[in-house]
Short mmCIF file of C-alpha atoms and ligand atoms in Angstrom, two decimals:
data_model
loop_
_atom_site.label_atom_id
_atom_site.label_comp_id
_atom_site.label_asym_id
_atom_site.label_seq_id
_atom_site.Cartn_x
_atom_site.Cartn_y
_atom_site.Cartn_z
CA UNK A 1 -96.14 68.01 -217.87
CA UNK A 2 -93.67 65.20 -217.20
CA UNK A 3 -90.71 64.78 -219.53
CA UNK A 4 -90.42 61.53 -221.51
CA UNK A 5 -87.01 61.16 -219.88
CA UNK A 6 -88.60 61.01 -216.45
CA UNK A 7 -90.88 58.26 -217.74
CA UNK A 8 -88.09 56.24 -219.39
CA UNK A 9 -85.41 57.19 -216.93
CA UNK A 10 -83.42 57.87 -214.92
CA UNK A 11 -80.38 55.92 -215.98
CA UNK A 12 -79.29 54.33 -212.73
CA UNK A 13 -77.44 51.51 -211.06
CA UNK A 14 -79.91 48.88 -209.86
CA UNK A 15 -81.63 47.34 -208.16
CA UNK A 16 -83.71 49.97 -206.40
CA UNK A 17 -84.26 53.67 -206.90
CA UNK A 18 -84.87 54.15 -203.18
CA UNK A 19 -82.37 51.69 -201.72
CA UNK A 20 -79.56 52.05 -204.27
CA UNK A 21 -79.83 55.25 -206.32
CA UNK A 22 -81.15 57.22 -203.33
CA UNK A 23 -78.44 55.76 -201.10
CA UNK A 24 -75.71 56.85 -203.53
CA UNK A 25 -77.11 60.37 -203.55
CA UNK A 26 -77.29 60.44 -199.75
CA UNK A 27 -73.63 59.44 -199.62
CA UNK A 28 -72.67 62.08 -202.14
CA UNK A 29 -74.59 64.74 -200.27
CA UNK A 30 -72.99 63.73 -196.96
CA UNK A 31 -69.56 63.94 -198.60
CA UNK A 32 -70.31 67.45 -199.84
CA UNK A 33 -71.61 68.58 -196.45
CA UNK A 34 -68.56 67.17 -194.66
CA UNK A 35 -66.31 68.94 -197.17
CA UNK A 36 -63.10 67.31 -195.96
CA UNK A 37 -61.28 64.09 -196.77
CA UNK A 38 -63.07 61.17 -195.13
CA UNK A 39 -60.80 58.75 -193.30
CA UNK A 40 -63.52 56.90 -191.46
CA UNK A 41 -67.25 56.54 -192.04
CA UNK A 42 -69.67 54.85 -189.67
CA UNK A 43 -73.12 54.37 -191.13
CA UNK A 44 -76.07 53.43 -188.95
CA UNK A 45 -79.00 52.02 -190.89
CA UNK A 46 -82.61 52.11 -189.76
CA UNK A 47 -85.90 50.53 -190.87
CA UNK A 48 -85.98 48.90 -194.27
CA UNK A 49 -82.42 50.09 -194.92
CA UNK A 50 -81.28 48.00 -191.95
CA UNK A 51 -83.30 44.96 -193.01
CA UNK A 52 -82.46 44.82 -196.71
CA UNK A 53 -79.24 46.72 -197.28
CA UNK A 54 -77.13 43.77 -198.27
CA UNK A 55 -79.66 42.55 -200.80
CA UNK A 56 -80.12 46.00 -202.33
CA UNK A 57 -76.46 46.97 -202.30
CA UNK A 58 -77.42 49.97 -200.16
CA UNK A 59 -74.08 49.66 -198.33
CA UNK A 60 -72.09 49.76 -201.58
CA UNK A 61 -74.15 52.66 -202.89
CA UNK A 62 -73.69 54.71 -199.68
CA UNK A 63 -69.93 54.21 -199.81
CA UNK A 64 -69.87 54.94 -203.55
CA UNK A 65 -71.63 58.21 -202.82
CA UNK A 66 -69.09 59.04 -200.10
CA UNK A 67 -66.41 58.51 -202.75
CA UNK A 68 -68.19 60.99 -205.00
CA UNK A 69 -69.75 58.50 -207.43
CA UNK A 70 -73.08 59.34 -209.05
CA UNK A 71 -76.18 57.13 -208.92
CA UNK A 72 -75.48 55.91 -212.47
CA UNK A 73 -71.78 55.22 -211.99
CA UNK A 74 -70.93 51.59 -212.72
CA UNK A 75 -68.19 51.74 -210.05
CA UNK A 76 -70.83 51.70 -207.26
CA UNK A 77 -70.67 47.92 -207.35
CA UNK A 78 -66.99 47.93 -206.42
CA UNK A 79 -67.04 50.85 -204.02
CA UNK A 80 -65.65 48.87 -201.05
CA UNK A 81 -62.43 48.13 -202.93
CA UNK A 82 -62.21 51.81 -203.97
CA UNK A 83 -62.70 52.91 -200.36
CA UNK A 84 -59.94 50.58 -199.33
CA UNK A 85 -57.60 52.13 -201.90
CA UNK A 86 -58.51 55.60 -200.70
CA UNK A 87 -57.83 54.53 -197.09
CA UNK A 88 -61.38 55.20 -196.01
CA UNK A 89 -62.41 52.88 -193.16
CA UNK A 90 -66.06 51.91 -193.36
CA UNK A 91 -68.38 50.46 -190.75
CA UNK A 92 -72.07 49.60 -190.80
CA UNK A 93 -74.36 49.38 -187.80
CA UNK A 94 -77.98 48.24 -187.84
CA UNK A 95 -80.48 49.87 -185.53
CA UNK A 96 -84.07 48.98 -184.75
CA UNK A 97 -84.82 52.47 -183.45
CA UNK A 98 -87.90 54.04 -185.07
CA UNK A 99 -86.78 57.12 -186.98
CA UNK A 100 -90.25 57.98 -188.27
CA UNK A 101 -89.37 56.93 -191.83
CA UNK A 102 -88.56 53.52 -193.34
CA UNK A 103 -85.28 54.39 -195.11
CA UNK A 104 -82.97 56.31 -192.84
CA UNK A 105 -79.17 56.45 -192.55
CA UNK A 106 -76.94 58.26 -190.08
CA UNK A 107 -73.41 59.04 -191.21
CA UNK A 108 -70.63 59.68 -188.73
CA UNK A 109 -67.79 61.01 -190.86
CA UNK A 110 -64.28 61.58 -189.59
CA UNK A 111 -61.17 63.24 -190.93
CA UNK A 112 -58.51 61.72 -188.72
CA UNK A 113 -58.99 62.78 -185.11
CA UNK A 114 -59.52 66.42 -186.06
CA UNK A 115 -63.04 66.62 -187.25
CA UNK A 116 -66.25 64.73 -187.10
CA UNK A 117 -69.74 65.39 -188.39
CA UNK A 118 -73.00 63.53 -187.90
CA UNK A 119 -75.36 63.69 -190.85
CA UNK A 120 -78.79 62.06 -190.99
CA UNK A 121 -80.78 61.56 -194.17
CA UNK A 122 -83.60 59.58 -195.68
CA UNK A 123 -84.39 58.11 -199.07
CA UNK A 124 -87.82 59.20 -200.20
CA UNK A 125 -88.28 56.89 -203.20
CA UNK A 126 -87.65 57.32 -206.91
CA UNK A 127 -84.09 58.44 -206.13
CA UNK A 128 -85.27 61.47 -204.15
CA UNK A 129 -83.56 62.14 -200.84
CA UNK A 130 -83.55 64.52 -197.92
CA UNK A 131 -80.82 65.34 -195.42
CA UNK A 132 -82.70 65.95 -192.17
CA UNK A 133 -80.03 66.62 -189.59
CA UNK A 134 -76.47 67.95 -189.45
CA UNK A 135 -74.71 67.71 -186.09
CA UNK A 136 -78.02 67.53 -184.26
CA UNK A 137 -79.39 70.47 -186.15
CA UNK A 138 -82.64 69.93 -188.11
CA UNK A 139 -82.34 70.72 -191.83
CA UNK A 140 -84.20 69.91 -195.03
CA UNK A 141 -81.81 69.50 -197.92
CA UNK A 142 -82.91 67.60 -201.02
CA UNK A 143 -79.90 68.03 -203.28
CA UNK A 144 -82.27 68.96 -206.12
CA UNK A 145 -81.20 72.58 -206.38
CA UNK A 146 -78.80 75.13 -204.97
CA UNK A 147 -79.73 75.98 -201.42
CA UNK A 148 -78.57 77.85 -198.39
CA UNK A 149 -79.58 77.20 -194.83
CA UNK A 150 -78.98 79.79 -192.24
CA UNK A 151 -79.32 79.78 -188.51
CA UNK A 152 -80.26 83.14 -187.11
CA UNK A 153 -81.68 84.94 -184.10
CA UNK A 154 -85.43 85.15 -184.36
CA UNK A 155 -85.51 88.90 -184.92
CA UNK A 156 -87.07 91.15 -187.58
CA UNK A 157 -85.12 92.01 -190.71
CA UNK A 158 -83.03 88.88 -191.17
CA UNK A 159 -85.18 87.33 -193.87
CA UNK A 160 -85.42 90.59 -195.79
CA UNK A 161 -81.66 91.09 -195.43
CA UNK A 162 -80.84 87.72 -196.94
CA UNK A 163 -83.36 87.85 -199.76
CA UNK A 164 -82.29 91.41 -200.56
CA UNK A 165 -78.67 90.32 -200.89
CA UNK A 166 -79.60 87.50 -203.25
CA UNK A 167 -81.67 89.95 -205.27
CA UNK A 168 -78.72 92.31 -205.62
CA UNK A 169 -76.64 89.43 -206.97
CA UNK A 170 -79.42 88.64 -209.43
CA UNK A 171 -79.95 85.18 -207.95
CA UNK A 172 -83.54 84.04 -208.27
CA UNK A 173 -85.13 82.41 -205.21
CA UNK A 174 -87.25 79.40 -206.16
CA UNK A 175 -88.49 78.63 -202.67
CA UNK A 176 -88.04 79.87 -199.14
CA UNK A 177 -89.04 78.56 -195.74
CA UNK A 178 -88.43 79.86 -192.24
CA UNK A 179 -89.00 77.80 -189.13
CA UNK A 180 -87.93 77.68 -185.53
CA UNK A 181 -88.12 75.39 -182.60
CA UNK A 182 -89.69 77.94 -180.21
CA UNK A 183 -90.72 81.58 -180.35
CA UNK A 184 -87.64 83.81 -180.16
CA UNK A 185 -85.38 80.77 -180.23
CA UNK A 186 -82.94 80.27 -183.07
CA UNK A 187 -84.68 80.28 -186.40
CA UNK A 188 -83.72 78.33 -189.49
CA UNK A 189 -84.11 79.67 -193.00
CA UNK A 190 -84.01 77.39 -196.06
CA UNK A 191 -83.62 79.18 -199.36
CA UNK A 192 -83.46 77.37 -202.70
CA UNK A 193 -82.13 79.26 -205.68
CA UNK A 194 -82.09 78.74 -209.44
CA UNK A 195 -78.34 79.15 -209.72
CA UNK A 196 -75.15 78.79 -207.71
CA UNK A 197 -74.15 81.28 -205.03
CA UNK A 198 -70.53 82.41 -204.90
CA UNK A 199 -68.27 82.61 -201.88
CA UNK A 200 -68.38 86.40 -201.68
CA UNK A 201 -72.17 86.44 -201.52
CA UNK A 202 -72.18 83.74 -198.87
CA UNK A 203 -69.84 85.85 -196.77
CA UNK A 204 -72.13 88.84 -197.14
CA UNK A 205 -75.07 86.71 -196.03
CA UNK A 206 -73.10 85.55 -193.02
CA UNK A 207 -72.55 89.22 -192.15
CA UNK A 208 -76.27 90.10 -192.12
CA UNK A 209 -77.08 91.19 -188.53
CA UNK A 210 -78.67 88.29 -186.64
CA UNK A 211 -77.28 85.55 -188.87
CA UNK A 212 -75.14 83.12 -186.90
CA UNK A 213 -74.22 80.49 -189.39
CA UNK A 214 -74.72 79.78 -193.09
CA UNK A 215 -74.52 76.44 -194.87
CA UNK A 216 -74.50 76.17 -198.64
CA UNK A 217 -75.51 73.10 -200.65
CA UNK A 218 -75.10 72.31 -204.32
CA UNK A 219 -77.27 69.78 -206.15
CA UNK A 220 -76.05 66.17 -206.31
CA UNK B 1 -99.05 74.93 -231.90
CA UNK B 2 -99.69 73.18 -228.60
CA UNK B 3 -99.08 69.43 -228.64
CA UNK B 4 -99.64 68.81 -224.96
CA UNK B 5 -101.74 65.82 -224.00
CA UNK B 6 -103.18 64.39 -220.84
CA UNK B 7 -104.90 61.31 -222.14
CA UNK B 8 -104.40 58.69 -224.84
CA UNK B 9 -107.48 60.20 -226.51
CA UNK B 10 -105.69 63.58 -226.63
CA UNK B 11 -102.80 62.00 -228.51
CA UNK B 12 -105.18 60.32 -230.97
CA UNK B 13 -106.95 63.63 -231.57
CA UNK B 14 -103.65 65.44 -232.20
CA UNK B 15 -102.64 62.68 -234.63
CA UNK B 16 -105.84 63.20 -236.59
CA UNK B 17 -105.98 66.97 -236.51
CA UNK B 18 -102.33 67.53 -237.32
CA UNK B 19 -101.86 64.49 -239.57
CA UNK B 20 -99.08 63.23 -237.34
CA UNK B 21 -98.09 59.82 -236.08
CA UNK B 22 -98.21 58.90 -232.37
CA UNK B 23 -94.45 59.26 -231.96
CA UNK B 24 -94.40 62.64 -233.72
CA UNK B 25 -96.95 64.06 -231.28
CA UNK B 26 -94.87 62.89 -228.33
CA UNK B 27 -91.66 64.26 -229.87
CA UNK B 28 -93.15 67.66 -230.67
CA UNK B 29 -94.62 68.01 -227.23
CA UNK B 30 -91.29 67.18 -225.60
CA UNK B 31 -89.55 69.79 -227.79
CA UNK B 32 -92.18 72.42 -226.97
CA UNK B 33 -92.48 71.82 -223.26
CA UNK B 34 -88.80 71.69 -222.53
CA UNK B 35 -87.56 74.03 -225.28
CA UNK B 36 -85.31 71.43 -226.83
CA UNK B 37 -84.39 70.82 -230.43
CA UNK B 38 -85.33 67.61 -232.22
CA UNK B 39 -81.66 66.74 -232.49
CA UNK B 40 -81.19 67.17 -228.77
CA UNK B 41 -84.18 64.98 -227.84
CA UNK B 42 -83.16 62.24 -230.28
CA UNK B 43 -79.59 62.28 -228.97
CA UNK B 44 -80.89 61.80 -225.43
CA UNK B 45 -83.08 58.92 -226.65
CA UNK B 46 -80.00 57.38 -228.26
CA UNK B 47 -78.09 57.51 -225.00
CA UNK B 48 -80.85 55.58 -223.29
CA UNK B 49 -81.12 53.08 -226.15
CA UNK B 50 -77.38 52.51 -225.71
CA UNK B 51 -77.96 51.67 -222.04
CA UNK B 52 -80.82 49.35 -223.12
CA UNK B 53 -78.35 47.44 -225.29
CA UNK B 54 -75.61 47.32 -222.69
CA UNK B 55 -77.99 46.09 -220.00
CA UNK B 56 -79.21 43.20 -222.17
CA UNK B 57 -75.59 42.19 -222.82
CA UNK B 58 -74.62 42.50 -219.17
CA UNK B 59 -77.63 40.49 -218.07
CA UNK B 60 -76.92 37.66 -220.51
CA UNK B 61 -73.33 37.50 -219.25
CA UNK B 62 -74.19 37.18 -215.54
CA UNK B 63 -72.79 33.95 -214.19
CA UNK B 64 -73.26 34.27 -210.46
CA UNK B 65 -76.15 34.76 -208.07
CA UNK B 66 -77.25 37.88 -206.23
CA UNK B 67 -76.37 38.11 -202.50
CA UNK B 68 -79.86 36.84 -201.62
CA UNK B 69 -79.40 33.84 -203.90
CA UNK B 70 -82.79 34.47 -205.51
CA UNK B 71 -81.62 35.46 -208.98
CA UNK B 72 -78.72 35.51 -211.39
CA UNK B 73 -77.83 33.21 -214.31
CA UNK B 74 -81.44 32.75 -215.38
CA UNK B 75 -81.11 34.70 -218.62
CA UNK B 76 -78.04 32.61 -219.43
CA UNK B 77 -79.97 29.46 -218.69
CA UNK B 78 -82.79 30.52 -220.97
CA UNK B 79 -80.39 31.44 -223.74
CA UNK B 80 -78.85 27.98 -223.60
CA UNK B 81 -82.24 26.30 -223.90
CA UNK B 82 -83.88 25.67 -227.27
CA UNK B 83 -87.51 26.81 -227.03
CA UNK B 84 -89.97 23.96 -227.35
CA UNK B 85 -93.17 25.98 -227.18
CA UNK B 86 -92.75 29.70 -227.72
CA UNK B 87 -91.94 31.27 -231.06
CA UNK B 88 -88.50 32.75 -231.61
CA UNK B 89 -89.48 36.37 -231.03
CA UNK B 90 -91.48 35.80 -227.84
CA UNK B 91 -88.76 33.58 -226.45
CA UNK B 92 -86.05 36.12 -227.14
CA UNK B 93 -88.14 38.97 -225.72
CA UNK B 94 -88.73 36.96 -222.55
CA UNK B 95 -85.03 36.08 -222.24
CA UNK B 96 -83.81 39.64 -222.84
CA UNK B 97 -86.34 41.13 -220.44
CA UNK B 98 -85.17 38.78 -217.71
CA UNK B 99 -81.55 39.60 -218.63
CA UNK B 100 -82.10 43.32 -218.02
CA UNK B 101 -83.86 42.72 -214.74
CA UNK B 102 -81.10 40.41 -213.59
CA UNK B 103 -78.59 43.07 -214.54
CA UNK B 104 -80.59 45.42 -212.33
CA UNK B 105 -80.52 42.96 -209.43
CA UNK B 106 -76.74 42.67 -209.85
CA UNK B 107 -76.11 46.42 -209.62
CA UNK B 108 -75.53 47.07 -213.30
CA UNK B 109 -76.59 50.23 -215.06
CA UNK B 110 -80.18 50.22 -216.31
CA UNK B 111 -82.84 52.68 -217.41
CA UNK B 112 -85.87 52.78 -215.13
CA UNK B 113 -88.83 52.33 -217.47
CA UNK B 114 -90.94 53.34 -215.82
CA UNK B 115 -89.31 51.91 -212.65
CA UNK B 116 -86.29 49.80 -211.79
CA UNK B 117 -88.45 46.78 -210.92
CA UNK B 118 -90.03 46.85 -214.37
CA UNK B 119 -86.90 47.90 -216.28
CA UNK B 120 -86.64 44.77 -218.41
CA UNK B 121 -89.86 44.63 -220.39
CA UNK B 122 -89.44 47.55 -222.78
CA UNK B 123 -85.73 47.14 -223.65
CA UNK B 124 -85.93 43.34 -223.74
CA UNK B 125 -88.91 43.26 -226.08
CA UNK B 126 -87.83 46.12 -228.34
CA UNK B 127 -84.31 44.80 -228.80
CA UNK B 128 -85.53 41.26 -229.46
CA UNK B 129 -87.90 42.61 -232.09
CA UNK B 130 -85.18 44.80 -233.60
CA UNK B 131 -82.90 41.79 -233.97
CA UNK B 132 -85.52 39.46 -235.34
CA UNK B 133 -86.90 41.96 -237.85
CA UNK B 134 -83.67 43.87 -238.51
CA UNK B 135 -85.16 47.17 -237.47
CA UNK B 136 -83.14 50.39 -237.67
CA UNK B 137 -82.06 52.72 -234.86
CA UNK B 138 -84.60 55.18 -236.17
CA UNK B 139 -87.42 52.67 -235.74
CA UNK B 140 -86.28 52.11 -232.16
CA UNK B 141 -86.34 55.86 -231.50
CA UNK B 142 -89.96 55.96 -232.65
CA UNK B 143 -90.80 53.01 -230.44
CA UNK B 144 -89.15 54.79 -227.52
CA UNK B 145 -91.31 57.86 -228.13
CA UNK B 146 -94.54 55.86 -228.35
CA UNK B 147 -93.72 54.00 -225.13
CA UNK B 148 -92.79 57.22 -223.36
CA UNK B 149 -96.02 58.93 -224.45
CA UNK B 150 -98.09 56.07 -223.05
CA UNK B 151 -96.05 56.05 -219.84
CA UNK B 152 -96.44 59.81 -219.47
CA UNK B 153 -100.23 59.51 -219.61
CA UNK B 154 -100.26 56.75 -216.97
CA UNK B 155 -97.87 58.74 -214.76
CA UNK B 156 -100.03 61.86 -214.98
CA UNK B 157 -103.45 60.22 -214.76
CA UNK B 158 -102.77 57.24 -212.53
CA UNK B 159 -99.60 55.92 -210.89
CA UNK B 160 -96.52 53.90 -211.79
CA UNK B 161 -95.13 52.98 -208.37
CA UNK B 162 -95.71 49.58 -206.79
CA UNK B 163 -96.00 51.29 -203.41
CA UNK B 164 -98.96 53.31 -204.69
CA UNK B 165 -100.79 51.02 -207.11
CA UNK B 166 -99.29 47.54 -206.80
CA UNK B 167 -97.41 45.76 -209.56
CA UNK B 168 -100.16 46.46 -212.12
CA UNK B 169 -98.98 50.08 -211.93
CA UNK B 170 -95.32 49.18 -212.35
CA UNK B 171 -94.96 46.09 -214.52
CA UNK B 172 -98.43 46.79 -215.91
CA UNK B 173 -97.42 50.20 -217.20
CA UNK B 174 -94.16 48.83 -218.60
CA UNK B 175 -96.10 46.16 -220.49
CA UNK B 176 -98.66 48.65 -221.83
CA UNK B 177 -95.88 50.98 -222.99
CA UNK B 178 -94.23 48.04 -224.71
CA UNK B 179 -97.44 46.75 -226.32
CA UNK B 180 -98.09 50.16 -227.86
CA UNK B 181 -94.51 50.54 -229.02
CA UNK B 182 -94.52 47.10 -230.66
CA UNK B 183 -97.70 47.95 -232.58
CA UNK B 184 -96.07 51.16 -233.78
CA UNK B 185 -92.89 49.30 -234.79
CA UNK B 186 -94.88 46.87 -236.91
CA UNK B 187 -96.74 49.62 -238.73
CA UNK B 188 -99.96 49.74 -236.72
CA UNK B 189 -101.74 53.09 -236.62
CA UNK B 190 -102.39 55.24 -233.56
CA UNK B 191 -105.81 53.68 -232.91
CA UNK B 192 -104.24 50.24 -232.83
CA UNK B 193 -101.59 51.51 -230.45
CA UNK B 194 -104.33 52.69 -228.10
CA UNK B 195 -106.10 49.33 -228.41
CA UNK B 196 -102.92 47.50 -227.48
CA UNK B 197 -102.60 49.66 -224.37
CA UNK B 198 -106.19 48.91 -223.34
CA UNK B 199 -105.94 45.18 -224.02
CA UNK B 200 -102.63 44.87 -222.25
CA UNK B 201 -103.67 46.72 -219.09
CA UNK B 202 -107.11 45.11 -218.88
CA UNK B 203 -105.60 41.70 -218.59
CA UNK B 204 -103.28 42.34 -215.72
CA UNK B 205 -105.50 44.45 -213.46
CA UNK B 206 -105.13 43.62 -209.80
CA UNK B 207 -101.54 42.40 -210.04
CA UNK B 208 -100.08 42.92 -206.57
CA UNK B 209 -96.63 43.92 -205.35
CA UNK B 210 -95.32 41.50 -202.72
CA UNK B 211 -91.54 41.25 -203.16
CA UNK B 212 -89.82 38.60 -201.08
CA UNK B 213 -87.43 40.04 -198.49
CA UNK B 214 -88.24 43.50 -199.87
CA UNK B 215 -85.85 42.93 -202.75
CA UNK B 216 -86.54 43.59 -206.42
CA UNK B 217 -86.03 39.94 -207.36
CA UNK B 218 -89.00 37.68 -206.56
CA UNK B 219 -91.43 37.89 -208.31
CA UNK B 220 -89.96 40.82 -210.23
CA UNK B 221 -87.22 39.26 -212.36
CA UNK B 222 -89.26 36.47 -213.93
CA UNK B 223 -92.32 38.68 -214.04
CA UNK B 224 -90.51 40.93 -216.51
CA UNK B 225 -90.14 37.89 -218.76
CA UNK B 226 -93.79 36.91 -218.41
CA UNK B 227 -95.13 40.37 -219.16
CA UNK B 228 -92.96 40.94 -222.20
CA UNK B 229 -94.86 38.02 -223.74
CA UNK B 230 -98.12 39.48 -222.44
CA UNK B 231 -97.28 42.77 -224.18
CA UNK B 232 -96.58 40.92 -227.44
CA UNK B 233 -99.92 39.13 -227.11
CA UNK B 234 -101.73 42.44 -226.70
CA UNK B 235 -99.88 43.90 -229.69
CA UNK B 236 -100.74 40.89 -231.84
CA UNK B 237 -104.44 41.21 -231.01
CA UNK B 238 -104.42 44.94 -231.72
CA UNK B 239 -102.65 44.38 -235.05
CA UNK B 240 -105.31 41.80 -235.93
CA UNK B 241 -107.91 44.52 -235.40
CA UNK B 242 -109.26 43.26 -232.08
CA UNK B 243 -110.87 46.08 -230.11
CA UNK B 244 -111.19 46.55 -226.39
CA UNK B 245 -114.75 47.34 -225.34
CA UNK B 246 -113.37 49.67 -222.68
CA UNK B 247 -111.18 52.46 -224.11
CA UNK B 248 -107.56 52.83 -222.97
CA UNK B 249 -108.10 55.93 -220.83
CA UNK B 250 -110.92 54.28 -218.89
CA UNK B 251 -108.84 51.16 -218.36
CA UNK B 252 -106.02 53.33 -217.00
CA UNK B 253 -108.49 55.00 -214.68
CA UNK B 254 -109.73 51.60 -213.49
CA UNK B 255 -106.14 50.51 -212.88
CA UNK B 256 -105.60 53.58 -210.73
CA UNK B 257 -108.76 52.97 -208.70
CA UNK B 258 -107.93 49.31 -208.17
CA UNK B 259 -104.37 50.18 -207.18
CA UNK B 260 -105.38 52.66 -204.56
CA UNK B 261 -107.89 50.25 -203.05
CA UNK B 262 -105.33 47.46 -202.68
CA UNK B 263 -104.44 46.73 -199.07
CA UNK B 264 -101.09 48.19 -197.99
CA UNK B 265 -99.78 44.66 -197.44
CA UNK B 266 -99.84 44.18 -201.22
CA UNK B 267 -98.21 47.48 -202.14
CA UNK B 268 -94.47 46.94 -201.80
CA UNK B 269 -94.45 46.64 -198.00
CA UNK B 270 -93.59 42.92 -198.13
CA UNK B 271 -96.24 42.37 -195.45
CA UNK B 272 -98.36 40.02 -197.52
CA UNK B 273 -98.61 37.73 -200.52
CA UNK B 274 -95.45 35.88 -201.58
CA UNK B 275 -93.35 37.80 -199.05
CA UNK B 276 -95.17 36.23 -196.10
CA UNK B 277 -95.20 32.63 -197.33
CA UNK B 278 -93.15 30.17 -195.27
CA UNK B 279 -90.36 30.20 -197.83
CA UNK B 280 -90.61 33.94 -198.41
CA UNK B 281 -90.13 34.59 -194.71
CA UNK B 282 -87.20 32.17 -194.53
CA UNK B 283 -85.49 33.99 -197.40
CA UNK B 284 -86.09 37.33 -195.69
CA UNK B 285 -84.48 35.95 -192.53
CA UNK B 286 -81.51 34.73 -194.56
CA UNK B 287 -81.10 38.17 -196.18
CA UNK B 288 -81.21 39.89 -192.77
CA UNK B 289 -78.40 37.66 -191.55
CA UNK B 290 -76.13 37.99 -194.59
S1 SF4 C 301 -93.59 43.01 -207.47
FE1 SF4 C 301 -93.37 45.10 -206.73
S2 SF4 C 301 -91.14 45.48 -206.66
FE2 SF4 C 301 -91.51 43.68 -207.99
S3 SF4 C 301 -91.68 44.54 -210.06
FE3 SF4 C 301 -93.74 44.37 -209.24
S4 SF4 C 301 -94.12 46.40 -208.37
FE4 SF4 C 301 -91.90 46.24 -208.65
#
């Protein structure tokens, strides 16, 4: 049954749970995924985001999220000035390309000339979000719980290896999904867990035969 | 003891069987379901009531327009005007509800109740009533619980999103939650609370969602003011003993059916209604070129 605090809640910065609160969470998630200081952020907006972002403050909320502000942080309103202080250059582009969803944003985040990441996400409504792509790689990260995503060779034993490791660490798996682009191509595994996963465990997972890369996400 | 409920009728039954009030049933269920203490739940309610109060204040203080130019300063304007027609309570409830929704449009902190577009009705009406009748914090906590119980039933049995059921689901639910809470605040019993919900919902069925330029401003901001008065009207009738021929749960079910049969153009897509009027389209164009 739904909690009364989901009925009268959440506490959020207006005006829109999808275009403002969701945007702030997308920004915060992108910041966490980038994991480095952001010196420049280019945000491309699609669909309804592109058409209404100035009226909804979507731009301010995205930047607020990139600065680490939560969806109920009153500073979202003034995020541009904060970004300026932090020497983060921000740019917005509008695109009419059809991304298959009405509220999509693509972040290109830079740390000087050294590193760059492209992160694509969508706002699903009611403040719910999903990161769908990291550097061209399809993902499904909602920021609702702790999650790891691994890229591995499509070979037997990988899934069991990873879930076994989590079991040994007493970390409960709340959901798990494995998918791949083609048979025997690289496979992607999404595992959500009830609690955080520490660095040592992540390293062990990375060492499971067949696993090529592991990404870890905490809730935002 | 299991206090879980799915319908308004369930809550009424629990009130009778356990000799509890409406708000007590909702409180006990919340404690049971989420393994929280009474203290903990009430403290969380207090935090939200604090945001209610801040958002009314912030809304009344707004002295500039939103980027679209469609709202801002209207609560202030209403506060400066001496009501010629409405009574003091209804006028204040209307003003405060608009204040909260303007605060929302200006990127202030609000509590979605049940959504951001309808966030003004419950806080605006409750706080106006609390001021006019000098009600305590504790009374407001009870009102919060009653409203939340009603909203939980609508969320579970029907829908509360404009994109799913039109504005009747969003502002309609907010008004029904408020009507029930007001009845409870003024000492009505649980049956009268249920009547207020039925009366309130019945008289806004079919209300569509057609926001201009896709923004939560027109018709939303003023609509919060209108439906706070609608909620008070429903509460007044229920307190007078007026009964709805159709019980609350059936009205909620009708609302859900109507909502899902509304054309997509009238469910938050801004492809119809006010959004596609000549002026609505011109405003949308202006917002795109900001
Ligand atoms: S018109 Fe639509 S967006 Fe505005 S309050 Fe109603 S449901 Fe919400």
